[in-house]
PDB file of C-alpha atoms in Angstrom:
ATOM      1  CA  ASN A 635     152.267 213.393  43.390  1.00 70.00           C
ATOM      2  CA  ALA A 636     155.749 211.923  42.928  1.00 81.00           C
ATOM      3  CA  GLY A 637     154.697 208.932  40.774  1.00 95.00           C
ATOM      4  CA  VAL A 638     157.216 206.086  41.034  1.00 98.00           C
ATOM      5  CA  THR A 639     160.386 206.672  43.032  1.00 97.00           C
ATOM      6  CA  GLN A 640     163.399 204.409  43.483  1.00 98.00           C
ATOM      7  CA  THR A 641     166.041 204.331  46.204  1.00 97.00           C
ATOM      8  CA  PRO A 642     169.017 204.426  45.861  1.00 97.00           C
ATOM      9  CA  LYS A 643     169.884 205.979  42.484  1.00 97.00           C
ATOM     10  CA  PHE A 644     173.388 204.478  42.368  1.00 96.00           C
ATOM     11  CA  ARG A 645     175.133 201.714  44.292  1.00 97.00           C
ATOM     12  CA  VAL A 646     178.421 199.833  44.111  1.00 97.00           C
ATOM     13  CA  LEU A 647     178.592 196.439  45.804  1.00 97.00           C
ATOM     14  CA  LYS A 648     181.322 193.885  46.283  1.00 98.00           C
ATOM     15  CA  THR A 649     180.648 190.295  45.234  1.00 98.00           C
ATOM     16  CA  GLY A 650     178.769 188.483  47.985  1.00 98.00           C
ATOM     17  CA  GLN A 651     177.291 191.585  49.612  1.00 98.00           C
ATOM     18  CA  SER A 652     173.560 192.000  49.980  1.00 97.00           C
ATOM     19  CA  MET A 653     171.291 194.956  49.419  1.00 96.00           C
ATOM     20  CA  THR A 654     167.667 195.980  49.020  1.00 98.00           C
ATOM     21  CA  LEU A 655     166.272 198.305  46.372  1.00 98.00           C
ATOM     22  CA  LEU A 656     163.141 200.204  47.332  1.00 98.00           C
ATOM     23  CA  CYS A 657     160.359 201.184  44.958  1.00 98.00           C
ATOM     24  CA  ALA A 658     157.497 203.415  46.091  1.00 98.00           C
ATOM     25  CA  GLN A 659     154.424 204.630  44.223  1.00 98.00           C
ATOM     26  CA  ASP A 660     151.780 207.098  45.343  1.00 97.00           C
ATOM     27  CA  MET A 661     149.165 206.329  42.675  1.00 97.00           C
ATOM     28  CA  ASN A 662     147.400 203.543  44.599  1.00 97.00           C
ATOM     29  CA  HIS A 663     148.313 201.082  41.838  1.00 97.00           C
ATOM     30  CA  GLU A 664     147.685 197.380  42.350  1.00 97.00           C
ATOM     31  CA  TYR A 665     150.435 196.089  40.058  1.00 97.00           C
ATOM     32  CA  MET A 666     154.150 196.607  40.564  1.00 98.00           C
ATOM     33  CA  TYR A 667     157.159 195.296  38.631  1.00 98.00           C
ATOM     34  CA  TRP A 668     160.932 195.032  38.806  1.00 98.00           C
ATOM     35  CA  TYR A 669     162.971 194.963  35.572  1.00 98.00           C
ATOM     36  CA  ARG A 670     166.641 194.915  34.744  1.00 97.00           C
ATOM     37  CA  GLN A 671     168.043 196.536  31.641  1.00 96.00           C
ATOM     38  CA  ASP A 672     171.337 195.553  30.071  1.00 92.00           C
ATOM     39  CA  PRO A 673     172.843 196.881  26.819  1.00 80.00           C
ATOM     40  CA  GLY A 674     171.125 195.320  23.818  1.00 72.00           C
ATOM     41  CA  MET A 675     168.772 193.241  25.988  1.00 75.00           C
ATOM     42  CA  GLY A 676     165.846 195.569  26.448  1.00 86.00           C
ATOM     43  CA  LEU A 677     163.785 195.283  29.640  1.00 94.00           C
ATOM     44  CA  ARG A 678     163.669 191.895  31.326  1.00 95.00           C
ATOM     45  CA  LEU A 679     161.119 191.219  34.051  1.00 96.00           C
ATOM     46  CA  ILE A 680     162.565 189.944  37.329  1.00 98.00           C
ATOM     47  CA  HIS A 681     159.525 189.704  39.622  1.00 98.00           C
ATOM     48  CA  TYR A 682     156.139 191.330  39.791  1.00 97.00           C
ATOM     49  CA  SER A 683     153.160 191.726  42.104  1.00 97.00           C
ATOM     50  CA  VAL A 684     149.455 191.894  41.319  1.00 95.00           C
ATOM     51  CA  GLY A 685     148.516 193.231  44.733  1.00 95.00           C
ATOM     52  CA  GLU A 686     149.599 193.718  48.329  1.00 96.00           C
ATOM     53  CA  GLY A 687     151.002 190.505  49.784  1.00 95.00           C
ATOM     54  CA  THR A 688     151.450 188.796  46.393  1.00 96.00           C
ATOM     55  CA  THR A 689     154.562 188.209  44.296  1.00 97.00           C
ATOM     56  CA  ALA A 690     155.328 186.216  41.153  1.00 97.00           C
ATOM     57  CA  LYS A 691     158.408 185.297  39.146  1.00 97.00           C
ATOM     58  CA  GLY A 692     159.213 186.944  35.874  1.00 96.00           C
ATOM     59  CA  GLU A 693     161.661 186.035  33.131  1.00 93.00           C
ATOM     60  CA  VAL A 694     164.903 186.318  35.156  1.00 96.00           C
ATOM     61  CA  PRO A 695     164.116 185.768  38.869  1.00 98.00           C
ATOM     62  CA  ASP A 696     167.217 183.824  39.964  1.00 97.00           C
ATOM     63  CA  GLY A 697     169.380 185.600  42.539  1.00 97.00           C
ATOM     64  CA  TYR A 698     166.617 188.036  43.523  1.00 98.00           C
ATOM     65  CA  ASN A 699     163.817 188.091  46.068  1.00 98.00           C
ATOM     66  CA  VAL A 700     160.934 190.533  46.464  1.00 98.00           C
ATOM     67  CA  SER A 701     158.349 191.561  49.014  1.00 98.00           C
ATOM     68  CA  ARG A 702     155.138 193.588  48.807  1.00 97.00           C
ATOM     69  CA  LEU A 703     154.125 194.088  52.423  1.00 95.00           C
ATOM     70  CA  LYS A 704     152.482 197.434  51.695  1.00 96.00           C
ATOM     71  CA  LYS A 705     150.551 198.334  48.568  1.00 97.00           C
ATOM     72  CA  GLN A 706     152.717 201.365  47.845  1.00 98.00           C
ATOM     73  CA  ASN A 707     156.112 199.647  48.228  1.00 98.00           C
ATOM     74  CA  PHE A 708     157.862 196.878  46.306  1.00 98.00           C
ATOM     75  CA  LEU A 709     161.277 195.773  47.543  1.00 98.00           C
ATOM     76  CA  LEU A 710     163.893 193.944  45.486  1.00 98.00           C
ATOM     77  CA  GLY A 711     166.589 192.069  47.396  1.00 98.00           C
ATOM     78  CA  LEU A 712     169.922 190.689  46.313  1.00 97.00           C
ATOM     79  CA  GLU A 713     171.107 188.215  48.967  1.00 93.00           C
ATOM     80  CA  SER A 714     174.591 187.590  47.557  1.00 97.00           C
ATOM     81  CA  ALA A 715     175.476 189.961  44.734  1.00 97.00           C
ATOM     82  CA  ALA A 716     177.339 188.703  41.665  1.00 97.00           C
ATOM     83  CA  PRO A 717     179.034 190.674  38.849  1.00 97.00           C
ATOM     84  CA  SER A 718     176.336 189.330  36.481  1.00 96.00           C
ATOM     85  CA  GLN A 719     173.838 191.447  38.423  1.00 97.00           C
ATOM     86  CA  THR A 720     175.516 194.662  37.342  1.00 97.00           C
ATOM     87  CA  SER A 721     172.693 196.406  35.546  1.00 97.00           C
ATOM     88  CA  VAL A 722     170.184 199.230  35.598  1.00 97.00           C
ATOM     89  CA  TYR A 723     167.092 198.291  37.596  1.00 98.00           C
ATOM     90  CA  PHE A 724     163.709 199.827  36.893  1.00 98.00           C
ATOM     91  CA  CYS A 725     160.558 199.626  38.927  1.00 98.00           C
ATOM     92  CA  ALA A 726     157.131 200.217  37.414  1.00 98.00           C
ATOM     93  CA  SER A 727     153.549 200.297  38.612  1.00 98.00           C
ATOM     94  CA  SER A 728     150.186 199.939  36.898  1.00 96.00           C
ATOM     95  CA  ARG A 729     146.555 200.371  37.869  1.00 95.00           C
ATOM     96  CA  THR A 730     145.178 197.650  35.579  1.00 92.00           C
ATOM     97  CA  GLY A 731     148.229 195.706  34.397  1.00 91.00           C
ATOM     98  CA  HIS A 732     148.235 197.533  31.073  1.00 92.00           C
ATOM     99  CA  GLU A 733     149.967 200.933  30.962  1.00 94.00           C
ATOM    100  CA  GLN A 734     152.964 200.916  33.287  1.00 96.00           C
ATOM    101  CA  TYR A 735     154.617 203.934  34.867  1.00 97.00           C
ATOM    102  CA  PHE A 736     158.360 203.654  35.385  1.00 98.00           C
ATOM    103  CA  GLY A 737     160.709 205.017  37.997  1.00 98.00           C
ATOM    104  CA  PRO A 738     164.023 206.731  37.182  1.00 97.00           C
ATOM    105  CA  GLY A 739     166.143 203.616  37.698  1.00 97.00           C
ATOM    106  CA  THR A 740     168.902 202.370  40.004  1.00 97.00           C
ATOM    107  CA  ARG A 741     172.354 201.857  38.567  1.00 97.00           C
ATOM    108  CA  LEU A 742     174.027 198.934  40.324  1.00 97.00           C
ATOM    109  CA  THR A 743     177.628 197.867  39.856  1.00 97.00           C
ATOM    110  CA  VAL A 744     178.918 194.664  41.438  1.00 97.00           C
ATOM    111  CA  THR A 745     182.711 194.354  41.537  1.00 97.00           C
TER     112      THR A 745
ATOM    113  CA  GLY B1424     174.260 209.569  30.170  1.00 34.00           C
ATOM    114  CA  GLU B1425     173.532 205.883  30.542  1.00 37.00           C
ATOM    115  CA  SER B1426     173.649 203.815  27.381  1.00 37.00           C
ATOM    116  CA  VAL B1427     170.499 201.738  27.240  1.00 40.00           C
ATOM    117  CA  GLY B1428     171.413 199.709  24.196  1.00 44.00           C
ATOM    118  CA  LEU B1429     174.802 199.483  22.525  1.00 51.00           C
ATOM    119  CA  HIS B1430     173.689 197.133  19.749  1.00 64.00           C
ATOM    120  CA  LEU B1431     170.184 198.313  18.962  1.00 80.00           C
ATOM    121  CA  PRO B1432     168.874 198.856  15.441  1.00 90.00           C
ATOM    122  CA  THR B1433     169.131 202.546  14.671  1.00 93.00           C
ATOM    123  CA  LEU B1434     166.912 204.784  12.590  1.00 95.00           C
ATOM    124  CA  SER B1435     168.366 208.117  11.509  1.00 96.00           C
ATOM    125  CA  VAL B1436     165.891 210.786  10.417  1.00 97.00           C
ATOM    126  CA  GLN B1437     166.256 214.368   9.282  1.00 97.00           C
ATOM    127  CA  GLU B1438     164.626 216.947  11.532  1.00 97.00           C
ATOM    128  CA  GLY B1439     161.159 217.753  10.224  1.00 97.00           C
ATOM    129  CA  ASP B1440     160.722 214.442   8.405  1.00 97.00           C
ATOM    130  CA  ASN B1441     158.325 211.728   9.540  1.00 97.00           C
ATOM    131  CA  SER B1442     159.686 208.686  11.393  1.00 97.00           C
ATOM    132  CA  ILE B1443     158.359 205.154  11.271  1.00 97.00           C
ATOM    133  CA  ILE B1444     159.521 202.659  13.873  1.00 97.00           C
ATOM    134  CA  ASN B1445     158.503 199.058  13.351  1.00 95.00           C
ATOM    135  CA  CYS B1446     157.923 196.189  15.722  1.00 95.00           C
ATOM    136  CA  ALA B1447     157.108 192.551  15.056  1.00 94.00           C
ATOM    137  CA  TYR B1448     155.330 190.800  17.902  1.00 91.00           C
ATOM    138  CA  SER B1449     155.241 187.089  18.540  1.00 86.00           C
ATOM    139  CA  ASN B1450     152.017 186.179  20.342  1.00 90.00           C
ATOM    140  CA  SER B1451     148.928 186.036  18.128  1.00 91.00           C
ATOM    141  CA  ALA B1452     146.790 186.039  21.305  1.00 92.00           C
ATOM    142  CA  SER B1453     148.076 189.454  22.431  1.00 93.00           C
ATOM    143  CA  ASP B1454     145.276 191.984  22.698  1.00 94.00           C
ATOM    144  CA  TYR B1455     147.074 195.051  24.009  1.00 95.00           C
ATOM    145  CA  PHE B1456     150.106 196.885  22.634  1.00 96.00           C
ATOM    146  CA  ILE B1457     152.038 199.881  23.884  1.00 97.00           C
ATOM    147  CA  TRP B1458     154.937 202.102  22.868  1.00 97.00           C
ATOM    148  CA  TYR B1459     157.479 203.625  25.240  1.00 97.00           C
ATOM    149  CA  LYS B1460     160.179 206.234  24.746  1.00 97.00           C
ATOM    150  CA  GLN B1461     163.379 206.065  26.773  1.00 96.00           C
ATOM    151  CA  GLU B1462     165.805 208.957  26.832  1.00 95.00           C
ATOM    152  CA  SER B1463     169.374 208.433  27.940  1.00 92.00           C
ATOM    153  CA  GLY B1464     169.645 208.034  31.700  1.00 91.00           C
ATOM    154  CA  LYS B1465     165.889 207.975  32.283  1.00 94.00           C
ATOM    155  CA  GLY B1466     163.106 205.458  32.755  1.00 96.00           C
ATOM    156  CA  PRO B1467     160.757 204.509  29.907  1.00 97.00           C
ATOM    157  CA  GLN B1468     157.918 206.958  29.294  1.00 97.00           C
ATOM    158  CA  PHE B1469     154.486 206.014  27.923  1.00 96.00           C
ATOM    159  CA  ILE B1470     153.752 207.299  24.404  1.00 97.00           C
ATOM    160  CA  ILE B1471     150.616 205.590  23.129  1.00 97.00           C
ATOM    161  CA  ASP B1472     148.761 202.290  23.353  1.00 97.00           C
ATOM    162  CA  ILE B1473     146.263 200.341  21.253  1.00 97.00           C
ATOM    163  CA  ARG B1474     143.963 197.390  21.768  1.00 96.00           C
ATOM    164  CA  SER B1475     143.537 194.605  19.246  1.00 95.00           C
ATOM    165  CA  ASN B1476     140.005 195.685  18.295  1.00 96.00           C
ATOM    166  CA  MET B1477     141.548 198.746  16.633  1.00 97.00           C
ATOM    167  CA  ASP B1478     144.021 199.055  13.764  1.00 97.00           C
ATOM    168  CA  LYS B1479     144.974 202.698  14.210  1.00 98.00           C
ATOM    169  CA  ARG B1480     145.153 205.187  17.021  1.00 98.00           C
ATOM    170  CA  GLN B1481     146.402 208.761  16.954  1.00 97.00           C
ATOM    171  CA  GLY B1482     147.920 210.945  19.600  1.00 95.00           C
ATOM    172  CA  GLN B1483     149.741 214.238  19.515  1.00 93.00           C
ATOM    173  CA  ARG B1484     152.198 213.905  16.585  1.00 96.00           C
ATOM    174  CA  VAL B1485     152.191 210.114  16.971  1.00 98.00           C
ATOM    175  CA  THR B1486     150.162 207.361  15.333  1.00 98.00           C
ATOM    176  CA  VAL B1487     150.233 203.661  16.125  1.00 98.00           C
ATOM    177  CA  LEU B1488     149.226 201.154  13.454  1.00 97.00           C
ATOM    178  CA  LEU B1489     148.403 197.531  14.199  1.00 97.00           C
ATOM    179  CA  ASN B1490     148.344 194.785  11.574  1.00 96.00           C
ATOM    180  CA  LYS B1491     147.196 191.607  13.300  1.00 94.00           C
ATOM    181  CA  THR B1492     147.414 189.544  10.105  1.00 94.00           C
ATOM    182  CA  VAL B1493     151.198 189.816  10.012  1.00 94.00           C
ATOM    183  CA  LYS B1494     151.668 190.567  13.725  1.00 94.00           C
ATOM    184  CA  HIS B1495     153.185 193.965  13.072  1.00 95.00           C
ATOM    185  CA  LEU B1496     153.042 197.201  15.022  1.00 95.00           C
ATOM    186  CA  SER B1497     154.408 200.559  13.941  1.00 97.00           C
ATOM    187  CA  LEU B1498     154.873 203.967  15.523  1.00 97.00           C
ATOM    188  CA  GLN B1499     154.769 206.991  13.281  1.00 98.00           C
ATOM    189  CA  ILE B1500     156.133 210.302  14.524  1.00 98.00           C
ATOM    190  CA  ALA B1501     155.207 213.358  12.480  1.00 98.00           C
ATOM    191  CA  ALA B1502     157.627 216.259  11.973  1.00 97.00           C
ATOM    192  CA  THR B1503     160.402 214.618  13.986  1.00 98.00           C
ATOM    193  CA  GLN B1504     162.223 216.923  16.379  1.00 97.00           C
ATOM    194  CA  PRO B1505     165.631 216.654  18.102  1.00 96.00           C
ATOM    195  CA  GLY B1506     163.786 215.947  21.365  1.00 96.00           C
ATOM    196  CA  ASP B1507     162.425 212.768  19.801  1.00 97.00           C
ATOM    197  CA  SER B1508     165.909 211.222  19.835  1.00 97.00           C
ATOM    198  CA  ALA B1509     165.631 208.233  22.163  1.00 96.00           C
ATOM    199  CA  VAL B1510     165.205 204.470  22.271  1.00 95.00           C
ATOM    200  CA  TYR B1511     161.678 203.315  21.482  1.00 97.00           C
ATOM    201  CA  PHE B1512     160.238 200.062  22.825  1.00 95.00           C
ATOM    202  CA  CYS B1513     157.101 198.227  21.851  1.00 95.00           C
ATOM    203  CA  ALA B1514     155.406 195.823  24.248  1.00 95.00           C
ATOM    204  CA  GLU B1515     152.529 193.352  24.024  1.00 94.00           C
ATOM    205  CA  ARG B1516     150.207 191.712  26.523  1.00 93.00           C
ATOM    206  CA  ASP B1517     147.889 188.739  26.193  1.00 87.00           C
ATOM    207  CA  PRO B1518     144.430 188.484  27.821  1.00 86.00           C
ATOM    208  CA  GLY B1519     145.637 186.148  30.575  1.00 81.00           C
ATOM    209  CA  ASN B1520     146.579 188.921  33.027  1.00 70.00           C
ATOM    210  CA  THR B1521     150.261 188.342  32.342  1.00 83.00           C
ATOM    211  CA  PRO B1522     152.824 191.141  32.366  1.00 92.00           C
ATOM    212  CA  LEU B1523     153.845 193.142  29.317  1.00 93.00           C
ATOM    213  CA  VAL B1524     156.507 191.564  27.104  1.00 92.00           C
ATOM    214  CA  PHE B1525     158.946 194.154  25.778  1.00 92.00           C
ATOM    215  CA  GLY B1526     160.824 194.182  22.494  1.00 90.00           C
ATOM    216  CA  LYS B1527     164.525 195.005  22.406  1.00 88.00           C
ATOM    217  CA  GLY B1528     164.051 198.569  21.188  1.00 92.00           C
ATOM    218  CA  THR B1529     165.021 200.834  18.303  1.00 95.00           C
ATOM    219  CA  ARG B1530     167.228 203.885  18.633  1.00 95.00           C
ATOM    220  CA  LEU B1531     165.920 206.975  16.843  1.00 97.00           C
ATOM    221  CA  SER B1532     168.553 209.536  15.973  1.00 96.00           C
ATOM    222  CA  VAL B1533     167.345 212.920  14.689  1.00 97.00           C
ATOM    223  CA  ILE B1534     169.734 214.835  12.456  1.00 95.00           C
ATOM    224  CA  ALA B1535     169.404 218.594  12.853  1.00 89.00           C
TER     225      ALA B1535
END
């Protein structure tokens, strides 16, 4: 039982490049979330999903897209990366929408 | 390790003393509250949660207190240890099936 895993752990992108972050959970959780964390800003919700095939916008969705084609996976896409998207990205999952379990994070730098 | 908050409020506590971390929440309709611990370079880890029909809940060395009148939540850590050094986040959720809303966090520094 691996819990929540994130791929990759680190990535450096040039401005304008695209990439996809993968989140996987093996707990059969319905809810999944993508957050970004910047110094002094706490956790800010980007997008979330309340079940397979559903997605919804969070607090800071601009510049990101998501997909939840399979219940266990939640993908976060950056179509055209900008330096303002340099951050640490965390994925989380939850069975009921209450207690969330977090992954180890992806550290993204956009130059 | 990764710095998760360069400008966070910091609480410094002597090893063995009790720690109290406070959190003010904003939504009077929130009915669920949760505390997370985040060590440097890691994802947040669940500590304890409480629903609004309770005002106190205890775990192993931790107690959460909820005062709905003044919209205040606190986390008490007994006999603080060096391993407790981390950033602590509170979060709230309202009954409308909306996601958790996180506070900005407090850094706990344990002095050996």
